[in-house]
């Protein structure tokens, strides 16, 4: 269990497309534990493996005031619907928040931390977090989605 350093916005490793995990073995379990520790220590709503410099398709999410942590291995979008405007931050873009459009609901399929196939349908904040973390695995940051530079502003709130 360890808290790992989080990469910051212009680090090129954040722009790499992560590779699929072929076997969910003990090294993947250790990586997931470190990701959860790192997300909780930040604290943040989610963390993708790419944010700690590991180019594998793994993300963890923990919504505010929820006990459960979603661990997603090889997540893929099955369906998106609707659109809403949201405010968003990212642990890799500290000190900023932005306004952008996200899906209202999203359904993904993935493997959980035991390698078991799961399907998750998220609405509102969970949909937003799922899209945000899946973007990370494709080398995309939320700041890429802003319509104008004015849609990004400085904040003293934690970045999530
Ligand atoms: Ni992020």
Tab-separated table of C-alpha atoms and ligand atoms in Angstrom, residues 46-48 51 88-93 132-133 136 141-142 160, ligand 1:
chain	number	residue	atom	x	y	z
A	46	UNK	CA	-11.301	9.166	-9.221
A	47	UNK	CA	-7.872	8.197	-10.476
A	48	UNK	CA	-6.646	6.520	-13.636
A	51	UNK	CA	-2.090	9.569	-13.748
A	88	UNK	CA	-15.129	19.535	-13.163
A	89	UNK	CA	-11.637	19.314	-11.737
A	90	UNK	CA	-8.786	16.824	-12.011
A	91	UNK	CA	-5.956	15.836	-9.694
A	92	UNK	CA	-3.606	16.287	-12.667
A	93	UNK	CA	-4.780	19.884	-13.173
A	132	UNK	CA	-13.565	11.552	-16.981
A	133	UNK	CA	-11.589	8.425	-16.014
A	136	UNK	CA	-7.669	9.564	-19.004
A	141	UNK	CA	-7.954	15.553	-20.095
A	142	UNK	CA	-11.146	17.476	-19.314
A	160	UNK	CA	-10.766	15.978	-7.315
B	1	LIG	NI1	-8.638	13.459	-13.758
